Amino acid sequence: MIPAQDDTMAQTVRMAVFGQRDFAAGFFDDLAAIGTDPAGGITRDTYGPGENRGHDVMARAAEASGLGLSVDAAGNTYARWTAADDLRTVMMGSHLDSVPRGGNFDGAAGALAGLVAIRALRALDARPRINLCAMGIRAEESVWFQTSYVGSRAALGTLPVETYDTARRIDTGRTLADHMAACGCDVEALRNGARPLDPATLEAYIELHIEQAPSLVEEGRPIGICTGIPGNFRYPDAKIVGRHGHVGTPHRFRHDAAIAGAEIATEMEKLWTAREAEGTPLAVTFGRFHTDAAFHGLTTVPGLFHFSIDVRAYDEKTLAEIEQEFLRIVARAEANHSVRVELGPRKSAPVGPVDPDLRGGLVAAAQALGTGFIDLGSPASHDAAAFAAAGVPMAMLFIRNENGSHNPLEAMEIDDFLEGCAVLTEFLYRKYCR
């Protein structure tokens, strides 16, 4: 149980957090300066120069805060406030990479939140009964290597060893191992079973993150307290093989790959709509969806079509059901249009259940502060899911962000960020400090 605390102390905690405004704003400004893409937006490329510079920013901030700094074999950065070597650790963090031409706050807000919380607690002369650590995580954005949670899973020892050699960065074609080695990581140690983070030593993992949809803007609330993280299945490189033909070919003779792709997409949209009408939240996305540029044209029946699909849901049973229905839809499209669908490699991420005690503690902290919040399921996957899958109790806070994420217009306000940090700090103070 979290002990009761009067509102006066909660407001003292808030003041300590808001006293970190200049530190927080400077951190975000430094990240923007090193990540600005000449083509627009922010690019901190995974296991590349951009992400490296982001971790340098965090390292400087940790040292300026008087915290113990370390980097693990996967390149993750840790800023620790150690109460005692034999105590468990509350880990707070998120990733410092970005999608190409994205925004400045996705991921970075969570890496910074742990630093802000620790600095505020130190300003209050708090005496934690547990170790506290802010973590800057590598390689969360799966767009670069088509693989989720690389940095966190490498640290937890749950990243399949073959990934180091099979995953290739989409822009360079080089393997994950090559990119990691170029960034100074000890790939051989990881291949040989090194586990920088032992889940048994972790009391909890708490991640603050900008919201990636406009729910909080719509509700007029600065924060959301997470109810769950969806799992997913993905086919990032699927293709439909038919036969190129003349535009005048009668229907019965066609092997139209594009129409088959359109049927798969529309049938999945119908399935999504029907399941949501039954009360089952889903998300279905065809991120790539195109004919072959080498052959397509106004007067050609497309014989080749490429697509990717990402399906996410909040429980494993639903994911399994949707995937089976997807495979049936694919089979029907093959039969209806005399084509062959090659789905290619399958990727997936597990559902991330939120720990009810941690979530309850965050709710109590928000109430003590008088912070407006809503319960909010995460529409996206996060490193928190990797920690949950490794058996670490997990919780998340979302921060209002007007223009969504993965775009240059991310618009988190510093006051909203600090309000989320205040909830995190109040929770830590109430539960873990004398």
Short mmCIF file of C-alpha atoms in Angstrom, two decimals:
data_model
loop_
_atom_site.label_atom_id
_atom_site.label_comp_id
_atom_site.label_asym_id
_atom_site.label_seq_id
_atom_site.Cartn_x
_atom_site.Cartn_y
_atom_site.Cartn_z
CA MET A 1 0.00 0.00 0.00
CA ILE A 2 1.07 3.58 -0.65
CA PRO A 3 0.90 5.65 2.55
CA ALA A 4 -1.47 8.61 2.65
CA GLN A 5 0.05 12.02 2.15
CA ASP A 6 -1.47 15.45 2.64
CA ASP A 7 -1.99 17.71 -0.34
CA THR A 8 0.53 20.23 1.04
CA MET A 9 3.39 17.78 0.50
CA ALA A 10 2.07 16.90 -2.95
CA GLN A 11 2.21 20.56 -3.94
CA THR A 12 5.76 20.76 -2.57
CA VAL A 13 6.64 17.86 -4.88
CA ARG A 14 5.01 19.71 -7.78
CA MET A 15 7.08 22.83 -7.06
CA ALA A 16 10.28 20.77 -7.01
CA VAL A 17 9.41 19.26 -10.38
CA PHE A 18 8.45 22.57 -11.98
CA GLY A 19 11.74 23.93 -10.67
CA GLN A 20 13.36 21.67 -13.31
CA ARG A 21 11.76 23.62 -16.19
CA ASP A 22 15.00 25.16 -17.49
CA PHE A 23 16.82 21.82 -17.25
CA ALA A 24 14.05 20.04 -19.17
CA ALA A 25 13.69 22.72 -21.82
CA GLY A 26 17.45 22.76 -22.34
CA PHE A 27 17.50 18.97 -22.78
CA PHE A 28 14.83 19.14 -25.50
CA ASP A 29 16.60 22.08 -27.17
CA ASP A 30 19.88 20.15 -27.21
CA LEU A 31 18.16 17.14 -28.77
CA ALA A 32 16.55 19.31 -31.44
CA ALA A 33 19.90 20.89 -32.26
CA ILE A 34 21.64 17.57 -32.84
CA GLY A 35 18.72 15.87 -34.60
CA THR A 36 17.36 18.43 -37.05
CA ASP A 37 17.08 16.90 -40.53
CA PRO A 38 17.84 19.24 -43.47
CA ALA A 39 14.87 17.64 -45.25
CA GLY A 40 12.58 18.60 -42.35
CA GLY A 41 11.75 17.28 -38.91
CA ILE A 42 13.99 15.32 -36.56
CA THR A 43 16.03 12.23 -37.48
CA ARG A 44 17.93 10.34 -34.79
CA ASP A 45 18.77 7.22 -36.76
CA THR A 46 18.89 3.93 -34.88
CA TYR A 47 22.45 2.75 -34.21
CA GLY A 48 23.71 5.65 -36.26
CA PRO A 49 25.13 9.14 -35.74
CA GLY A 50 21.79 10.71 -34.82
CA GLU A 51 20.97 8.27 -32.04
CA ASN A 52 24.58 8.41 -30.82
CA ARG A 53 24.31 12.17 -30.42
CA GLY A 54 21.05 11.75 -28.52
CA HIS A 55 22.76 9.46 -26.03
CA ASP A 56 25.59 11.96 -25.68
CA VAL A 57 23.00 14.58 -24.68
CA MET A 58 21.60 12.26 -22.03
CA ALA A 59 25.06 11.39 -20.72
CA ARG A 60 25.94 15.07 -20.28
CA ALA A 61 22.62 15.70 -18.51
CA ALA A 62 23.21 12.74 -16.17
CA GLU A 63 26.70 13.90 -15.27
CA ALA A 64 25.47 17.46 -14.70
CA SER A 65 22.89 15.98 -12.31
CA GLY A 66 25.53 14.18 -10.27
CA LEU A 67 24.26 10.71 -11.15
CA GLY A 68 26.18 7.52 -11.80
CA LEU A 69 26.56 7.06 -15.56
CA SER A 70 27.00 3.77 -17.41
CA VAL A 71 26.48 2.30 -20.88
CA ASP A 72 25.70 -1.37 -21.46
CA ALA A 73 26.79 -3.78 -24.20
CA ALA A 74 23.80 -2.78 -26.35
CA GLY A 75 24.56 0.93 -26.04
CA ASN A 76 21.74 1.79 -23.62
CA THR A 77 22.52 4.69 -21.27
CA TYR A 78 21.83 4.58 -17.51
CA ALA A 79 21.79 7.43 -14.98
CA ARG A 80 21.58 5.92 -11.49
CA TRP A 81 20.83 7.22 -8.01
CA THR A 82 22.03 4.30 -5.91
CA ALA A 83 20.66 3.98 -2.38
CA ALA A 84 22.41 0.65 -1.76
CA ASP A 85 24.00 -1.92 -4.04
CA ASP A 86 21.86 -4.76 -2.71
CA LEU A 87 18.53 -3.00 -3.33
CA ARG A 88 16.20 -3.44 -6.27
CA THR A 89 15.80 -0.71 -8.89
CA VAL A 90 12.90 1.28 -10.26
CA MET A 91 13.75 1.88 -13.91
CA MET A 92 12.30 4.89 -15.72
CA GLY A 93 13.02 5.43 -19.38
CA SER A 94 12.24 5.39 -23.05
CA HIS A 95 14.06 5.55 -26.38
CA LEU A 96 16.21 8.26 -27.91
CA ASP A 97 15.99 7.24 -31.58
CA SER A 98 13.32 8.61 -33.90
CA VAL A 99 11.64 7.73 -37.15
CA PRO A 100 13.01 9.52 -40.22
CA ARG A 101 11.81 13.14 -40.24
CA GLY A 102 9.82 12.68 -37.05
CA GLY A 103 9.36 14.91 -34.02
CA ASN A 104 11.52 15.81 -31.05
CA PHE A 105 9.47 14.39 -28.18
CA ASP A 106 8.54 10.79 -29.05
CA GLY A 107 10.67 8.64 -26.76
CA ALA A 108 12.89 11.47 -25.56
CA ALA A 109 10.25 12.71 -23.10
CA GLY A 110 10.39 9.38 -21.27
CA ALA A 111 14.18 9.27 -21.14
CA LEU A 112 14.19 12.77 -19.66
CA ALA A 113 11.32 12.17 -17.21
CA GLY A 114 13.41 9.85 -15.07
CA LEU A 115 16.15 12.48 -14.81
CA VAL A 116 13.63 15.18 -13.87
CA ALA A 117 12.04 12.96 -11.20
CA ILE A 118 15.39 12.08 -9.64
CA ARG A 119 16.55 15.70 -9.67
CA ALA A 120 13.31 16.81 -8.01
CA LEU A 121 13.60 14.14 -5.30
CA ARG A 122 17.18 15.17 -4.61
CA ALA A 123 16.07 18.80 -4.36
CA LEU A 124 13.55 17.66 -1.74
CA ASP A 125 16.30 15.84 0.20
CA ALA A 126 14.25 12.67 -0.21
CA ARG A 127 15.80 9.43 1.02
CA PRO A 128 14.78 6.59 -1.31
CA ARG A 129 14.53 3.06 0.05
CA ILE A 130 15.26 1.74 -3.43
CA ASN A 131 17.61 2.49 -6.31
CA LEU A 132 16.30 4.84 -8.99
CA CYS A 133 17.55 4.84 -12.58
CA ALA A 134 16.77 6.84 -15.71
CA MET A 135 17.38 4.83 -18.89
CA GLY A 136 17.95 6.06 -22.43
CA ILE A 137 17.05 3.10 -24.62
CA ARG A 138 18.44 2.21 -28.02
CA ALA A 139 16.60 1.15 -31.15
CA GLU A 140 12.91 1.18 -30.26
CA GLU A 141 11.71 2.50 -33.62
CA SER A 142 11.18 -0.62 -35.70
CA VAL A 143 11.17 1.27 -39.00
CA TRP A 144 14.98 1.13 -39.18
CA PHE A 145 15.58 -2.61 -38.72
CA GLN A 146 11.98 -3.90 -39.03
CA THR A 147 12.37 -5.28 -35.48
CA SER A 148 10.78 -4.02 -32.27
CA TYR A 149 12.45 -3.11 -28.95
CA VAL A 150 16.00 -3.99 -29.97
CA GLY A 151 17.74 -2.05 -27.19
CA SER A 152 15.47 -3.07 -24.34
CA ARG A 153 15.28 -6.72 -25.40
CA ALA A 154 19.06 -6.88 -25.85
CA ALA A 155 19.48 -5.52 -22.32
CA LEU A 156 16.94 -7.97 -20.89
CA GLY A 157 18.40 -10.94 -22.76
CA THR A 158 15.21 -11.59 -24.74
CA LEU A 159 16.31 -10.52 -28.23
CA PRO A 160 16.75 -13.64 -30.40
CA VAL A 161 20.45 -14.07 -31.12
CA GLU A 162 19.90 -14.49 -34.85
CA THR A 163 18.47 -10.96 -35.04
CA TYR A 164 21.97 -9.48 -34.90
CA ASP A 165 22.74 -11.02 -38.29
CA THR A 166 19.32 -11.23 -39.97
CA ALA A 167 18.01 -7.72 -39.28
CA ARG A 168 19.29 -5.15 -41.76
CA ARG A 169 18.82 -1.41 -41.71
CA ILE A 170 16.48 -0.34 -44.46
CA ASP A 171 18.63 2.51 -45.76
CA THR A 172 22.11 0.96 -45.58
CA GLY A 173 21.47 -2.76 -46.00
CA ARG A 174 24.01 -3.44 -43.24
CA THR A 175 23.24 -5.85 -40.43
CA LEU A 176 22.22 -4.88 -36.93
CA ALA A 177 25.49 -6.35 -35.67
CA ASP A 178 27.51 -4.13 -38.02
CA HIS A 179 25.69 -0.98 -36.94
CA MET A 180 25.94 -1.85 -33.25
CA ALA A 181 29.66 -2.57 -33.50
CA ALA A 182 30.19 0.76 -35.28
CA CYS A 183 28.53 2.44 -32.28
CA GLY A 184 30.89 0.76 -29.82
CA CYS A 185 28.53 -1.98 -28.64
CA ASP A 186 29.83 -5.38 -27.51
CA VAL A 187 27.84 -7.59 -29.86
CA GLU A 188 29.89 -10.69 -29.08
CA ALA A 189 29.07 -10.41 -25.39
CA LEU A 190 25.38 -10.22 -26.24
CA ARG A 191 25.65 -13.19 -28.61
CA ASN A 192 27.27 -15.15 -25.79
CA GLY A 193 24.45 -14.52 -23.36
CA ALA A 194 25.34 -11.24 -21.65
CA ARG A 195 22.27 -9.83 -19.90
CA PRO A 196 22.89 -6.24 -18.81
CA LEU A 197 19.53 -6.06 -17.01
CA ASP A 198 18.43 -8.92 -14.77
CA PRO A 199 14.63 -8.69 -14.44
CA ALA A 200 14.89 -10.15 -10.93
CA THR A 201 16.68 -6.99 -9.77
CA LEU A 202 14.02 -4.62 -11.14
CA GLU A 203 11.20 -3.47 -8.88
CA ALA A 204 9.35 -1.76 -11.73
CA TYR A 205 9.65 -0.10 -15.12
CA ILE A 206 7.74 3.16 -15.62
CA GLU A 207 7.65 4.90 -18.99
CA LEU A 208 6.35 8.39 -19.72
CA HIS A 209 5.52 8.97 -23.39
CA ILE A 210 3.72 11.50 -25.52
CA GLU A 211 0.29 10.35 -26.60
CA GLN A 212 0.29 9.36 -30.25
CA ALA A 213 -3.36 10.21 -30.88
CA PRO A 214 -5.47 13.26 -29.91
CA SER A 215 -7.50 11.71 -27.08
CA LEU A 216 -6.03 13.93 -24.36
CA VAL A 217 -6.47 17.03 -26.51
CA GLU A 218 -10.09 16.03 -27.10
CA GLU A 219 -10.68 15.45 -23.37
CA GLY A 220 -8.83 18.58 -22.25
CA ARG A 221 -6.58 16.62 -19.87
CA PRO A 222 -2.78 16.87 -19.63
CA ILE A 223 -2.08 13.20 -18.89
CA GLY A 224 -3.41 9.70 -19.42
CA ILE A 225 -2.68 6.72 -17.19
CA CYS A 226 -2.14 3.62 -19.28
CA THR A 227 -4.50 0.65 -19.08
CA GLY A 228 -2.56 -1.62 -21.46
CA ILE A 229 -0.16 -1.85 -24.41
CA PRO A 230 -1.26 -3.73 -27.52
CA GLY A 231 0.64 -6.62 -28.98
CA ASN A 232 0.91 -6.98 -32.73
CA PHE A 233 1.63 -9.20 -35.66
CA ARG A 234 3.24 -7.82 -38.79
CA TYR A 235 4.12 -8.86 -42.30
CA PRO A 236 6.50 -6.06 -43.34
CA ASP A 237 7.38 -7.31 -46.83
CA ALA A 238 4.42 -9.15 -48.37
CA LYS A 239 3.83 -9.37 -52.09
CA ILE A 240 1.15 -10.61 -54.46
CA VAL A 241 2.29 -12.34 -57.63
CA GLY A 242 -0.08 -12.39 -60.57
CA ARG A 243 0.57 -11.85 -64.28
CA HIS A 244 1.14 -8.61 -66.15
CA GLY A 245 -1.32 -8.22 -68.98
CA HIS A 246 -2.86 -5.84 -71.48
CA VAL A 247 -5.39 -3.39 -70.11
CA GLY A 248 -8.05 -4.85 -72.38
CA THR A 249 -7.74 -8.40 -71.02
CA PRO A 250 -11.21 -9.76 -70.10
CA HIS A 251 -11.87 -10.33 -66.40
CA ARG A 252 -11.88 -14.13 -66.57
CA PHE A 253 -8.34 -14.18 -67.98
CA ARG A 254 -6.79 -11.72 -65.54
CA HIS A 255 -4.33 -12.40 -62.72
CA ASP A 256 -4.62 -8.90 -61.23
CA ALA A 257 -2.34 -8.48 -58.23
CA ALA A 258 -3.54 -4.94 -57.44
CA ILE A 259 -7.21 -5.89 -57.22
CA ALA A 260 -6.27 -8.83 -54.99
CA GLY A 261 -4.43 -6.40 -52.72
CA ALA A 262 -7.43 -4.09 -52.66
CA GLU A 263 -9.70 -7.00 -51.69
CA ILE A 264 -7.42 -7.98 -48.81
CA ALA A 265 -7.37 -4.39 -47.54
CA THR A 266 -11.13 -3.83 -47.79
CA GLU A 267 -11.94 -7.17 -46.15
CA MET A 268 -9.58 -6.37 -43.28
CA GLU A 269 -11.25 -2.98 -42.91
CA LYS A 270 -14.65 -4.69 -42.69
CA LEU A 271 -13.29 -7.11 -40.08
CA TRP A 272 -11.82 -4.24 -38.05
CA THR A 273 -15.10 -2.30 -38.17
CA ALA A 274 -17.14 -5.34 -37.12
CA ARG A 275 -14.87 -6.24 -34.19
CA GLU A 276 -14.81 -2.67 -32.90
CA ALA A 277 -18.61 -2.55 -33.11
CA GLU A 278 -18.57 -5.58 -30.79
CA GLY A 279 -16.38 -3.65 -28.33
CA THR A 280 -12.97 -5.06 -29.28
CA PRO A 281 -10.39 -2.31 -29.90
CA LEU A 282 -8.05 -3.01 -32.82
CA ALA A 283 -5.81 -1.19 -35.25
CA VAL A 284 -5.12 -2.42 -38.79
CA THR A 285 -2.60 -0.58 -40.97
CA PHE A 286 -1.38 -1.21 -44.50
CA GLY A 287 1.76 0.93 -44.39
CA ARG A 288 3.15 -0.04 -47.81
CA PHE A 289 0.59 -0.61 -50.56
CA HIS A 290 1.77 -0.28 -54.16
CA THR A 291 2.31 -1.83 -57.56
CA ASP A 292 5.76 -2.45 -59.03
CA ALA A 293 7.16 0.82 -60.39
CA ALA A 294 9.23 -1.06 -62.97
CA PHE A 295 6.11 -2.41 -64.70
CA HIS A 296 3.00 -0.50 -63.68
CA GLY A 297 1.32 1.87 -66.09
CA LEU A 298 -1.99 3.14 -67.35
CA THR A 299 -2.38 0.32 -69.87
CA THR A 300 -0.99 -2.62 -67.89
CA VAL A 301 -2.81 -5.09 -65.64
CA PRO A 302 -0.54 -5.25 -62.56
CA GLY A 303 1.16 -8.59 -62.11
CA LEU A 304 3.02 -7.67 -58.94
CA PHE A 305 1.83 -5.85 -55.81
CA HIS A 306 3.63 -5.08 -52.54
CA PHE A 307 2.14 -4.41 -49.12
CA SER A 308 2.88 -4.43 -45.41
CA ILE A 309 0.36 -5.00 -42.66
CA ASP A 310 0.45 -4.26 -38.93
CA VAL A 311 -2.39 -5.51 -36.71
CA ARG A 312 -2.51 -4.72 -33.00
CA ALA A 313 -4.87 -5.62 -30.16
CA TYR A 314 -4.88 -5.70 -26.37
CA ASP A 315 -5.05 -9.45 -25.78
CA GLU A 316 -3.31 -12.43 -27.33
CA LYS A 317 -6.54 -14.33 -28.01
CA THR A 318 -7.87 -11.50 -30.17
CA LEU A 319 -4.59 -11.24 -32.06
CA ALA A 320 -4.63 -14.97 -32.81
CA GLU A 321 -8.24 -14.81 -34.02
CA ILE A 322 -7.59 -11.82 -36.26
CA GLU A 323 -4.50 -13.40 -37.77
CA GLN A 324 -6.40 -16.57 -38.64
CA GLU A 325 -9.12 -14.50 -40.29
CA PHE A 326 -6.47 -12.50 -42.16
CA LEU A 327 -5.00 -15.72 -43.54
CA ARG A 328 -8.48 -16.81 -44.68
CA ILE A 329 -8.98 -13.45 -46.39
CA VAL A 330 -5.63 -13.88 -48.16
CA ALA A 331 -6.58 -17.37 -49.33
CA ARG A 332 -9.91 -16.12 -50.72
CA ALA A 333 -8.18 -13.29 -52.58
CA GLU A 334 -5.75 -15.78 -54.12
CA ALA A 335 -8.63 -17.93 -55.34
CA ASN A 336 -10.78 -15.02 -56.52
CA HIS A 337 -8.05 -13.41 -58.60
CA SER A 338 -5.80 -16.32 -59.62
CA VAL A 339 -2.75 -14.90 -57.84
CA ARG A 340 -0.22 -16.07 -55.25
CA VAL A 341 0.38 -14.19 -52.01
CA GLU A 342 3.85 -14.43 -50.50
CA LEU A 343 3.60 -13.00 -46.99
CA GLY A 344 7.34 -13.10 -46.28
CA PRO A 345 8.79 -12.91 -42.77
CA ARG A 346 6.39 -12.52 -39.86
CA LYS A 347 7.16 -10.20 -36.95
CA SER A 348 5.29 -9.84 -33.68
CA ALA A 349 5.36 -8.18 -30.27
CA PRO A 350 3.59 -9.41 -27.14
CA VAL A 351 0.75 -7.65 -25.36
CA GLY A 352 2.02 -5.49 -22.48
CA PRO A 353 -0.14 -5.83 -19.36
CA VAL A 354 0.02 -2.89 -16.92
CA ASP A 355 0.71 -3.80 -13.29
CA PRO A 356 -2.44 -2.90 -11.31
CA ASP A 357 -0.55 -1.81 -8.18
CA LEU A 358 1.72 0.54 -10.11
CA ARG A 359 -1.21 1.92 -12.04
CA GLY A 360 -3.17 2.44 -8.82
CA GLY A 361 -0.21 4.29 -7.34
CA LEU A 362 -0.04 6.64 -10.31
CA VAL A 363 -3.78 7.27 -10.05
CA ALA A 364 -3.39 8.11 -6.35
CA ALA A 365 -0.49 10.44 -7.12
CA ALA A 366 -2.48 12.28 -9.80
CA GLN A 367 -5.41 12.65 -7.41
CA ALA A 368 -3.18 14.01 -4.64
CA LEU A 369 -1.80 16.61 -7.04
CA GLY A 370 -5.21 17.47 -8.47
CA THR A 371 -3.95 16.60 -11.94
CA GLY A 372 -6.63 15.93 -14.52
CA PHE A 373 -6.22 12.55 -16.22
CA ILE A 374 -8.09 9.88 -18.12
CA ASP A 375 -7.63 6.12 -18.36
CA LEU A 376 -6.01 5.48 -21.71
CA GLY A 377 -5.05 2.36 -23.62
CA SER A 378 -1.88 2.79 -25.62
CA PRO A 379 -2.50 2.76 -29.38
CA ALA A 380 1.17 2.00 -29.96
CA SER A 381 3.80 -0.44 -28.77
CA HIS A 382 6.54 0.71 -26.39
CA ASP A 383 9.65 -0.60 -24.64
CA ALA A 384 7.43 -1.07 -21.59
CA ALA A 385 5.96 -4.11 -23.34
CA ALA A 386 9.42 -5.71 -23.55
CA PHE A 387 9.89 -5.22 -19.81
CA ALA A 388 6.44 -6.68 -19.10
CA ALA A 389 7.23 -9.70 -21.29
CA ALA A 390 10.40 -10.26 -19.24
CA GLY A 391 8.34 -10.34 -16.04
CA VAL A 392 9.02 -6.79 -14.81
CA PRO A 393 5.99 -4.92 -13.38
CA MET A 394 5.27 -2.04 -15.74
CA ALA A 395 3.20 1.15 -15.95
CA MET A 396 2.99 4.11 -18.32
CA LEU A 397 1.96 7.76 -18.33
CA PHE A 398 0.91 9.59 -21.50
CA ILE A 399 1.35 13.31 -22.11
CA ARG A 400 -0.98 15.48 -24.19
CA ASN A 401 0.46 16.07 -27.66
CA GLU A 402 -1.67 17.92 -30.16
CA ASN A 403 -0.46 16.74 -33.55
CA GLY A 404 0.23 13.05 -33.06
CA SER A 405 3.70 11.55 -33.36
CA HIS A 406 6.12 10.31 -36.00
CA ASN A 407 5.88 13.68 -37.71
CA PRO A 408 7.68 17.04 -37.39
CA LEU A 409 4.62 18.70 -35.81
CA GLU A 410 4.72 16.90 -32.44
CA ALA A 411 3.51 19.59 -30.05
CA MET A 412 3.95 18.60 -26.41
CA GLU A 413 3.83 21.60 -24.07
CA ILE A 414 6.54 21.80 -21.40
CA ASP A 415 3.92 22.39 -18.68
CA ASP A 416 2.11 19.19 -19.64
CA PHE A 417 5.41 17.30 -19.60
CA LEU A 418 6.23 18.64 -16.14
CA GLU A 419 2.73 17.74 -14.94
CA GLY A 420 3.39 14.15 -15.97
CA CYS A 421 6.79 14.27 -14.25
CA ALA A 422 5.07 15.58 -11.11
CA VAL A 423 2.76 12.55 -11.06
CA LEU A 424 5.75 10.24 -11.52
CA THR A 425 7.74 12.01 -8.78
CA GLU A 426 4.81 12.10 -6.36
CA PHE A 427 4.33 8.36 -6.88
CA LEU A 428 8.03 7.67 -6.21
CA TYR A 429 8.02 9.90 -3.14
CA ARG A 430 4.90 8.33 -1.67
CA LYS A 431 5.89 4.72 -2.29
CA TYR A 432 9.67 4.54 -2.10
CA CYS A 433 11.00 7.43 0.00
CA ARG A 434 11.28 7.83 3.77
#
